[in-house]
Amino acid sequence: MFSKSIKTVSSFICIVLFLTSHLLAQDTIQYITPGRENAAVQQQKPYVILISADSFRYDLAEKYNAEFLKKISTKGVKAVSMRPSYPSLTFPNHYSIATGLYPSHHGIIANTFYDKKRNQFYTIRNKKAVQDSSWYGGVPLWVLAERQKMLSASFYWVGSESHIDGVDPTYYFNYNEAIPIDRRLEILKQWLELPPGKRPHFITFYFPEVDHAAHRYGTNSSQTHDAVQLIDHSIQKMNEMCAQLNLPINFIFVSDHGMANVDTLHPIRRPTVIDTSKFVIANGGALTQLYAKNKKDIKPTYRKLKKVAKDYDVYLKKRIPKRWHYSKKDDSLNRIGDIILVAHPPKVFGFSNRPVSAGQHGFDNYLPEMQATFYAWGPAFKENYEIGSFTNINIYPLIAHILGLNIDSKIDGDLKVLEGILK
Ligand SMILES: [Zn+2]
């Protein structure tokens, strides 16, 4: 009897916990900041929809015959590929696209990292950290727009739910995967049908499907094929829907990085020369950061690591390759590890016993498999125009220019890189 009631109580607690976490994870509310209106001058401006399909590698439209994307990219502007910023991870790169800054300059230097001064970890699975504006540097595009009295909206983007500078997009959602894609497209349409004073001119839109499929099953799987097709059909629907509105809408379709198939059976285990009592470790598949509790331990550990390193490179923070913009002098918020370990694909770090995902990214941003996608079409863009590869920090000044927004802080991107794709 006693044990039965304990069982009943514990299953009741389980149900409550399940429901709470389920409901929390399913925050599907649209947040709207009241009282905002486009200034008269902004109502004359064009529109930009910035779409990201996570992990949509530069070659996936071709590989899986994404008919609509192939057609529209040939009609508009297509980059051979787009280089992500280092490290080729989701959060650093979405936030680089949104701010025009390298990760070392905007502060989101990895999906998981440690901040010595705060004595805290930032991780993308911790919603509290993700929504805490104090982690985020730079001026994201929605903040730039709203400050200049141009309304913005977001169907997800890294940082968009974080109240950066106290400014949210006028319309936004906390990230969730419960709202079906057709419903999201419908809401996008409703935004664009609002009266001119209330209609957002800058909109972000995010697709996680290719990332999920390619991580789990690898890039050569039928699941990745299906995810590419889903995105292709969704962008076609979005495009057709927007065409009915008779508005000057520009589309920019990007991804944050590519994806590599990795050796899931033989991950690189934690090198035994690392004394875990002396370092805080932030470990990812492609990149591991070591933060010394005491500076004097950095060099001896570095030397030992150099001797044993196989299938990865070891760098002291001050000697990280310049092309990554990720060394000590770039590290404006002091978040990069004192020593970093960089895996060579197909090898990845696996310090725990958790299974290793089939597809991974985060590697050297110059590797072919890490290259991302950039297509743009709409009234602002040239037609039938192909360009070479460029780095994603240059999208920010391009969008600011199309929307006629003044950039009032220092950025790493330069309008010169992409201005040639405009009419
Ligand atoms: Zn990603």
Short mmCIF file of C-alpha atoms and ligand atoms in Angstrom, two decimals:
data_model
loop_
_atom_site.label_atom_id
_atom_site.label_comp_id
_atom_site.label_asym_id
_atom_site.label_seq_id
_atom_site.Cartn_x
_atom_site.Cartn_y
_atom_site.Cartn_z
CA MET A 1 0.00 0.00 0.00
CA PHE A 2 2.75 2.39 1.10
CA SER A 3 4.92 1.57 -1.89
CA LYS A 4 1.91 1.87 -4.16
CA SER A 5 1.21 5.41 -2.96
CA ILE A 6 4.87 6.36 -3.39
CA LYS A 7 4.64 5.03 -6.92
CA THR A 8 1.48 7.02 -7.54
CA VAL A 9 3.07 10.22 -6.18
CA SER A 10 6.22 9.73 -8.22
CA SER A 11 4.31 9.05 -11.41
CA PHE A 12 2.20 12.13 -10.68
CA ILE A 13 5.42 14.17 -10.29
CA CYS A 14 6.71 12.69 -13.53
CA ILE A 15 3.55 13.71 -15.36
CA VAL A 16 3.72 17.24 -13.93
CA LEU A 17 7.41 17.55 -14.88
CA PHE A 18 6.71 16.19 -18.34
CA LEU A 19 3.80 18.57 -18.89
CA THR A 20 5.75 21.56 -17.55
CA SER A 21 8.78 20.90 -19.72
CA HIS A 22 6.55 20.07 -22.68
CA LEU A 23 4.57 23.28 -22.30
CA LEU A 24 7.71 25.36 -21.75
CA ALA A 25 9.27 23.88 -24.86
CA GLN A 26 6.12 24.68 -26.81
CA ASP A 27 5.96 28.44 -26.33
CA THR A 28 4.18 29.20 -29.57
CA ILE A 29 3.00 32.70 -28.64
CA GLN A 30 3.62 35.57 -31.02
CA TYR A 31 5.21 38.41 -29.04
CA ILE A 32 4.22 41.86 -30.29
CA THR A 33 5.66 45.12 -28.97
CA PRO A 34 2.77 47.56 -28.81
CA GLY A 35 2.89 51.19 -29.89
CA ARG A 36 5.47 50.82 -32.65
CA GLU A 37 4.97 52.27 -36.10
CA ASN A 38 7.12 52.68 -39.21
CA ALA A 39 8.23 56.29 -39.64
CA ALA A 40 6.77 57.87 -42.80
CA VAL A 41 10.16 57.74 -44.55
CA GLN A 42 10.57 54.03 -43.73
CA GLN A 43 7.18 53.19 -45.23
CA GLN A 44 8.66 54.07 -48.65
CA LYS A 45 11.47 51.55 -48.27
CA PRO A 46 11.64 48.03 -49.78
CA TYR A 47 11.40 44.78 -47.83
CA VAL A 48 13.99 42.11 -47.04
CA ILE A 49 13.22 38.54 -46.00
CA LEU A 50 16.39 36.90 -44.71
CA ILE A 51 15.95 33.11 -44.78
CA SER A 52 18.36 30.62 -43.27
CA ALA A 53 18.28 26.88 -43.82
CA ASP A 54 20.63 25.49 -41.19
CA SER A 55 23.48 23.35 -42.61
CA PHE A 56 22.28 23.81 -46.21
CA ARG A 57 25.74 23.17 -47.69
CA TYR A 58 26.61 25.07 -50.89
CA ASP A 59 26.10 21.98 -53.05
CA LEU A 60 22.85 20.60 -51.60
CA ALA A 61 20.41 22.27 -54.02
CA GLU A 62 22.29 20.66 -56.91
CA LYS A 63 22.90 17.34 -55.13
CA TYR A 64 19.22 16.85 -54.27
CA ASN A 65 17.74 18.66 -57.24
CA ALA A 66 15.96 21.45 -55.36
CA GLU A 67 14.17 22.62 -58.48
CA PHE A 68 12.77 25.90 -57.26
CA LEU A 69 15.95 27.07 -55.55
CA LYS A 70 18.00 26.11 -58.60
CA LYS A 71 15.68 28.09 -60.86
CA ILE A 72 15.34 31.19 -58.68
CA SER A 73 19.06 31.35 -57.91
CA THR A 74 19.86 31.37 -61.61
CA LYS A 75 17.32 34.13 -62.16
CA GLY A 76 18.73 36.24 -59.34
CA VAL A 77 22.16 36.28 -57.70
CA LYS A 78 23.98 33.11 -56.77
CA ALA A 79 27.31 32.81 -54.97
CA VAL A 80 29.41 29.77 -55.85
CA SER A 81 29.46 29.33 -52.07
CA MET A 82 29.57 31.44 -48.93
CA ARG A 83 32.29 31.12 -46.34
CA PRO A 84 31.09 30.87 -42.75
CA SER A 85 33.01 32.65 -40.00
CA TYR A 86 35.17 30.51 -37.73
CA PRO A 87 34.12 28.32 -36.00
CA SER A 88 31.62 26.92 -38.55
CA LEU A 89 28.89 26.49 -35.93
CA THR A 90 25.24 27.55 -35.86
CA PHE A 91 25.06 30.21 -33.17
CA PRO A 92 28.29 32.07 -33.99
CA ASN A 93 27.38 32.21 -37.67
CA HIS A 94 23.73 33.21 -37.44
CA TYR A 95 24.80 35.97 -35.11
CA SER A 96 27.66 37.00 -37.48
CA ILE A 97 25.15 37.29 -40.32
CA ALA A 98 22.88 39.38 -38.07
CA THR A 99 25.64 41.71 -36.79
CA GLY A 100 28.31 41.88 -39.51
CA LEU A 101 30.88 40.90 -36.88
CA TYR A 102 33.22 37.93 -36.51
CA PRO A 103 32.29 35.66 -33.59
CA SER A 104 35.31 36.87 -31.59
CA HIS A 105 33.92 40.42 -31.88
CA HIS A 106 30.24 39.74 -31.14
CA GLY A 107 30.97 37.35 -28.30
CA ILE A 108 29.11 34.16 -29.29
CA ILE A 109 32.40 32.40 -30.00
CA ALA A 110 30.97 28.84 -30.07
CA ASN A 111 27.75 26.96 -29.33
CA THR A 112 29.24 26.22 -25.91
CA PHE A 113 31.92 28.33 -24.25
CA TYR A 114 33.05 29.55 -20.86
CA ASP A 115 33.44 33.12 -19.65
CA LYS A 116 36.15 33.35 -16.99
CA LYS A 117 35.08 36.72 -15.65
CA ARG A 118 31.47 35.63 -15.19
CA ASN A 119 32.52 32.12 -14.18
CA GLN A 120 29.64 30.89 -16.33
CA PHE A 121 29.05 28.74 -19.37
CA TYR A 122 27.00 29.85 -22.35
CA THR A 123 25.37 26.92 -24.05
CA ILE A 124 22.68 26.84 -26.72
CA ARG A 125 20.68 24.33 -24.69
CA ASN A 126 20.37 26.71 -21.76
CA LYS A 127 17.37 28.89 -22.63
CA LYS A 128 18.16 31.32 -19.81
CA ALA A 129 21.62 32.04 -21.24
CA VAL A 130 20.29 32.12 -24.81
CA GLN A 131 17.73 34.78 -23.83
CA ASP A 132 20.16 36.83 -21.71
CA SER A 133 21.21 39.91 -23.71
CA SER A 134 24.39 40.39 -21.67
CA TRP A 135 26.07 37.59 -23.68
CA TYR A 136 25.52 39.34 -27.02
CA GLY A 137 27.65 42.12 -28.51
CA GLY A 138 27.06 44.14 -31.67
CA VAL A 139 23.90 45.66 -33.10
CA PRO A 140 21.78 43.02 -34.85
CA LEU A 141 19.81 44.11 -37.91
CA TRP A 142 16.43 44.13 -36.14
CA VAL A 143 17.84 46.45 -33.46
CA LEU A 144 19.36 48.69 -36.15
CA ALA A 145 15.99 48.84 -37.96
CA GLU A 146 13.82 49.39 -34.89
CA ARG A 147 16.10 52.17 -33.60
CA GLN A 148 15.58 53.96 -36.93
CA LYS A 149 11.82 53.49 -36.67
CA MET A 150 11.56 50.67 -39.18
CA LEU A 151 9.60 47.63 -37.97
CA SER A 152 11.06 44.13 -38.00
CA ALA A 153 9.74 40.61 -37.45
CA SER A 154 11.37 37.29 -36.72
CA PHE A 155 10.32 33.71 -37.20
CA TYR A 156 13.44 32.79 -35.31
CA TRP A 157 17.04 33.92 -35.50
CA VAL A 158 19.86 33.59 -33.01
CA GLY A 159 19.61 36.57 -30.65
CA SER A 160 16.09 37.58 -31.72
CA GLU A 161 14.54 36.45 -28.44
CA SER A 162 17.31 37.92 -26.28
CA HIS A 163 16.13 41.55 -25.81
CA ILE A 164 19.48 42.87 -27.08
CA ASP A 165 19.88 46.52 -26.06
CA GLY A 166 16.35 46.19 -24.71
CA VAL A 167 15.00 46.10 -28.28
CA ASP A 168 12.98 43.14 -29.56
CA PRO A 169 11.78 42.74 -33.13
CA THR A 170 8.24 44.20 -33.17
CA TYR A 171 6.89 40.72 -33.96
CA TYR A 172 8.74 37.59 -32.85
CA PHE A 173 8.51 34.04 -31.53
CA ASN A 174 10.62 32.21 -29.01
CA TYR A 175 12.26 29.31 -30.80
CA ASN A 176 10.08 26.22 -30.98
CA GLU A 177 9.53 23.44 -33.49
CA ALA A 178 5.81 23.07 -32.78
CA ILE A 179 4.45 25.57 -35.28
CA PRO A 180 4.00 23.82 -38.64
CA ILE A 181 5.73 25.39 -41.60
CA ASP A 182 2.46 26.24 -43.40
CA ARG A 183 1.25 28.12 -40.33
CA ARG A 184 4.53 30.06 -40.23
CA LEU A 185 4.13 30.99 -43.88
CA GLU A 186 0.59 32.14 -43.18
CA ILE A 187 1.81 34.40 -40.35
CA LEU A 188 4.53 35.79 -42.61
CA LYS A 189 1.82 36.69 -45.11
CA GLN A 190 -0.28 38.32 -42.38
CA TRP A 191 2.70 40.48 -41.40
CA LEU A 192 3.11 41.65 -44.98
CA GLU A 193 -0.62 42.39 -45.28
CA LEU A 194 -0.63 44.74 -42.29
CA PRO A 195 -1.22 48.45 -43.01
CA PRO A 196 1.97 50.33 -44.05
CA GLY A 197 2.56 51.75 -40.57
CA LYS A 198 2.54 48.32 -38.96
CA ARG A 199 4.11 46.20 -41.72
CA PRO A 200 7.62 44.87 -40.97
CA HIS A 201 10.29 45.69 -43.57
CA PHE A 202 12.96 43.34 -42.25
CA ILE A 203 11.95 39.73 -41.56
CA THR A 204 14.04 36.71 -40.56
CA PHE A 205 12.96 33.12 -41.16
CA TYR A 206 14.75 29.95 -40.10
CA PHE A 207 14.58 26.27 -41.13
CA PRO A 208 16.21 23.58 -38.92
CA GLU A 209 15.27 20.48 -40.96
CA VAL A 210 18.40 19.89 -43.04
CA ASP A 211 20.56 20.32 -39.94
CA HIS A 212 18.55 17.76 -37.98
CA ALA A 213 18.58 15.21 -40.80
CA ALA A 214 22.24 15.65 -41.77
CA HIS A 215 23.48 15.50 -38.16
CA ARG A 216 21.61 12.33 -37.48
CA TYR A 217 21.85 10.46 -40.77
CA GLY A 218 24.70 12.18 -42.64
CA THR A 219 24.57 14.26 -45.79
CA ASN A 220 24.09 11.31 -48.17
CA SER A 221 20.87 10.08 -46.52
CA SER A 222 17.33 9.97 -47.87
CA GLN A 223 16.34 12.02 -44.80
CA THR A 224 18.65 14.88 -45.87
CA HIS A 225 17.25 14.61 -49.40
CA ASP A 226 13.70 14.93 -48.01
CA ALA A 227 14.64 17.92 -45.83
CA VAL A 228 16.15 19.73 -48.82
CA GLN A 229 12.95 19.05 -50.79
CA LEU A 230 10.80 20.34 -47.92
CA ILE A 231 12.75 23.59 -47.85
CA ASP A 232 12.61 23.91 -51.61
CA HIS A 233 8.81 23.56 -51.59
CA SER A 234 8.44 25.96 -48.66
CA ILE A 235 10.53 28.67 -50.32
CA GLN A 236 8.49 28.23 -53.49
CA LYS A 237 5.26 28.69 -51.50
CA MET A 238 6.71 31.73 -49.74
CA ASN A 239 7.78 33.24 -53.04
CA GLU A 240 4.40 32.65 -54.72
CA MET A 241 2.55 34.02 -51.71
CA CYS A 242 4.69 37.17 -51.64
CA ALA A 243 4.27 37.68 -55.39
CA GLN A 244 0.53 38.23 -54.83
CA LEU A 245 1.18 41.13 -52.47
CA ASN A 246 2.65 43.48 -55.03
CA LEU A 247 5.33 44.76 -52.69
CA PRO A 248 9.06 45.30 -53.41
CA ILE A 249 10.21 42.23 -51.48
CA ASN A 250 13.82 41.04 -51.64
CA PHE A 251 14.74 37.50 -50.62
CA ILE A 252 18.11 36.43 -49.29
CA PHE A 253 18.46 32.68 -48.82
CA VAL A 254 21.51 31.58 -46.85
CA SER A 255 22.83 28.88 -44.61
CA ASP A 256 25.10 29.20 -41.63
CA HIS A 257 27.67 26.52 -42.62
CA GLY A 258 28.02 23.18 -44.42
CA MET A 259 28.29 19.67 -43.01
CA ALA A 260 30.82 16.82 -43.12
CA ASN A 261 30.24 13.10 -42.60
CA VAL A 262 32.49 11.99 -39.77
CA ASP A 263 34.05 8.86 -38.27
CA THR A 264 31.40 7.98 -35.69
CA LEU A 265 33.18 4.87 -34.45
CA HIS A 266 36.57 6.31 -33.50
CA PRO A 267 36.18 9.71 -31.87
CA ILE A 268 39.23 11.46 -30.43
CA ARG A 269 39.14 10.83 -26.69
CA ARG A 270 40.26 13.40 -24.14
CA PRO A 271 44.07 13.52 -24.19
CA THR A 272 45.31 12.25 -20.83
CA VAL A 273 47.92 15.04 -20.66
CA ILE A 274 45.11 17.48 -19.82
CA ASP A 275 44.87 17.75 -16.04
CA THR A 276 41.13 18.32 -15.61
CA SER A 277 41.65 19.88 -12.18
CA LYS A 278 43.65 22.68 -13.84
CA PHE A 279 41.43 23.50 -16.80
CA VAL A 280 37.80 24.24 -17.51
CA ILE A 281 36.92 22.40 -20.73
CA ALA A 282 34.29 23.39 -23.30
CA ASN A 283 34.10 20.48 -25.66
CA GLY A 284 32.38 20.25 -29.02
CA GLY A 285 32.76 17.74 -31.86
CA ALA A 286 35.07 19.87 -33.98
CA LEU A 287 36.52 22.30 -31.44
CA THR A 288 37.60 22.03 -27.82
CA GLN A 289 38.52 25.03 -25.65
CA LEU A 290 40.73 24.76 -22.58
CA TYR A 291 40.52 27.58 -20.03
CA ALA A 292 43.38 27.56 -17.52
CA LYS A 293 42.52 28.18 -13.90
CA ASN A 294 46.12 29.32 -13.44
CA LYS A 295 48.11 30.91 -16.28
CA LYS A 296 51.27 28.99 -15.39
CA ASP A 297 49.66 25.74 -16.54
CA ILE A 298 49.07 26.92 -20.11
CA LYS A 299 52.50 26.45 -21.68
CA PRO A 300 53.45 23.08 -20.13
CA THR A 301 50.08 21.60 -21.14
CA TYR A 302 50.37 23.10 -24.62
CA ARG A 303 53.81 21.49 -25.09
CA LYS A 304 52.54 18.11 -23.94
CA LEU A 305 49.52 18.34 -26.22
CA LYS A 306 51.69 19.22 -29.22
CA LYS A 307 53.63 15.98 -28.65
CA VAL A 308 50.58 13.72 -28.52
CA ALA A 309 48.28 15.50 -31.00
CA LYS A 310 47.00 13.21 -33.72
CA ASP A 311 44.03 14.06 -35.96
CA TYR A 312 43.80 17.54 -34.46
CA ASP A 313 45.77 20.79 -34.18
CA VAL A 314 46.68 22.51 -30.95
CA TYR A 315 46.95 26.29 -30.70
CA LEU A 316 47.81 28.77 -28.03
CA LYS A 317 45.24 31.56 -28.16
CA LYS A 318 47.77 34.12 -29.37
CA ARG A 319 48.91 31.84 -32.22
CA ILE A 320 45.55 30.87 -33.72
CA PRO A 321 45.71 31.37 -37.54
CA LYS A 322 44.97 34.98 -38.57
CA ARG A 323 42.45 33.97 -41.25
CA TRP A 324 40.08 32.77 -38.49
CA HIS A 325 39.96 36.19 -36.74
CA TYR A 326 39.91 34.15 -33.57
CA SER A 327 43.16 34.90 -31.76
CA LYS A 328 43.96 36.70 -28.52
CA LYS A 329 43.90 40.14 -30.12
CA ASP A 330 40.47 39.49 -31.72
CA ASP A 331 38.96 38.11 -28.54
CA SER A 332 37.18 41.30 -27.43
CA LEU A 333 35.19 39.61 -24.65
CA ASN A 334 37.92 37.18 -23.54
CA ARG A 335 35.92 34.02 -24.22
CA ILE A 336 38.25 31.99 -26.44
CA GLY A 337 40.14 29.23 -24.62
CA ASP A 338 43.81 29.69 -23.64
CA ILE A 339 44.45 26.58 -25.72
CA ILE A 340 42.18 25.35 -28.49
CA LEU A 341 42.10 21.91 -30.12
CA VAL A 342 40.82 21.78 -33.70
CA ALA A 343 39.79 18.40 -35.12
CA HIS A 344 40.59 17.34 -38.70
CA PRO A 345 37.48 15.88 -40.31
CA PRO A 346 36.38 13.11 -40.53
CA LYS A 347 37.73 12.90 -36.96
CA VAL A 348 35.80 14.59 -34.14
CA PHE A 349 36.25 14.89 -30.40
CA GLY A 350 34.12 12.61 -28.26
CA PHE A 351 35.13 13.08 -24.62
CA SER A 352 32.01 11.43 -23.22
CA ASN A 353 30.41 8.11 -24.08
CA ARG A 354 27.53 9.73 -25.91
CA PRO A 355 27.04 8.47 -29.48
CA VAL A 356 28.78 10.56 -32.14
CA SER A 357 26.48 12.21 -34.73
CA ALA A 358 27.00 11.13 -38.33
CA GLY A 359 27.21 14.66 -39.72
CA GLN A 360 29.14 17.48 -38.04
CA HIS A 361 30.45 21.00 -38.61
CA GLY A 362 32.47 23.51 -36.65
CA PHE A 363 35.73 22.71 -38.50
CA ASP A 364 38.08 25.08 -40.35
CA ASN A 365 35.78 27.48 -42.17
CA TYR A 366 37.93 27.27 -45.31
CA LEU A 367 37.28 23.53 -45.86
CA PRO A 368 35.07 22.83 -48.91
CA GLU A 369 32.54 20.84 -46.88
CA MET A 370 31.98 23.72 -44.47
CA GLN A 371 30.92 26.15 -47.23
CA ALA A 372 27.43 27.61 -47.02
CA THR A 373 24.82 28.87 -49.48
CA PHE A 374 23.90 32.38 -50.67
CA TYR A 375 21.12 33.13 -53.17
CA ALA A 376 19.34 36.47 -53.51
CA TRP A 377 16.47 37.61 -55.69
CA GLY A 378 13.99 40.45 -55.85
CA PRO A 379 13.84 44.01 -57.22
CA ALA A 380 17.12 45.14 -55.61
CA PHE A 381 19.22 42.38 -57.16
CA LYS A 382 20.81 41.84 -60.54
CA GLU A 383 19.47 38.94 -62.59
CA ASN A 384 21.39 35.93 -63.90
CA TYR A 385 24.39 36.98 -61.86
CA GLU A 386 26.94 34.65 -60.32
CA ILE A 387 29.63 35.70 -57.86
CA GLY A 388 32.55 33.96 -56.19
CA SER A 389 32.80 32.99 -52.56
CA PHE A 390 32.73 35.66 -49.82
CA THR A 391 32.51 35.69 -46.01
CA ASN A 392 29.11 35.95 -44.34
CA ILE A 393 29.91 39.12 -42.31
CA ASN A 394 29.31 41.09 -45.52
CA ILE A 395 25.57 40.41 -45.61
CA TYR A 396 24.88 42.95 -42.86
CA PRO A 397 26.01 46.07 -44.76
CA LEU A 398 24.19 44.75 -47.86
CA ILE A 399 20.84 44.51 -46.06
CA ALA A 400 21.36 47.83 -44.27
CA HIS A 401 22.02 49.41 -47.67
CA ILE A 402 18.90 47.91 -49.31
CA LEU A 403 16.77 49.12 -46.41
CA GLY A 404 18.50 52.52 -46.26
CA LEU A 405 19.56 52.08 -42.64
CA ASN A 406 22.58 53.93 -41.23
CA ILE A 407 25.20 51.72 -39.64
CA ASP A 408 26.36 53.59 -36.57
CA SER A 409 28.78 51.12 -35.00
CA LYS A 410 31.98 49.43 -36.13
CA ILE A 411 31.46 46.22 -38.11
CA ASP A 412 33.78 43.73 -39.83
CA GLY A 413 31.71 43.47 -43.02
CA ASP A 414 32.14 45.85 -45.95
CA LEU A 415 29.47 46.92 -48.45
CA LYS A 416 32.10 46.91 -51.23
CA VAL A 417 32.17 43.10 -51.20
CA LEU A 418 28.54 42.68 -52.30
CA GLU A 419 27.43 46.03 -53.70
CA GLY A 420 28.12 44.74 -57.22
CA ILE A 421 25.17 42.32 -56.95
CA LEU A 422 22.69 45.22 -56.63
CA LYS A 423 20.99 46.81 -59.60
ZN ZN B 1 23.84 25.33 -38.05
#
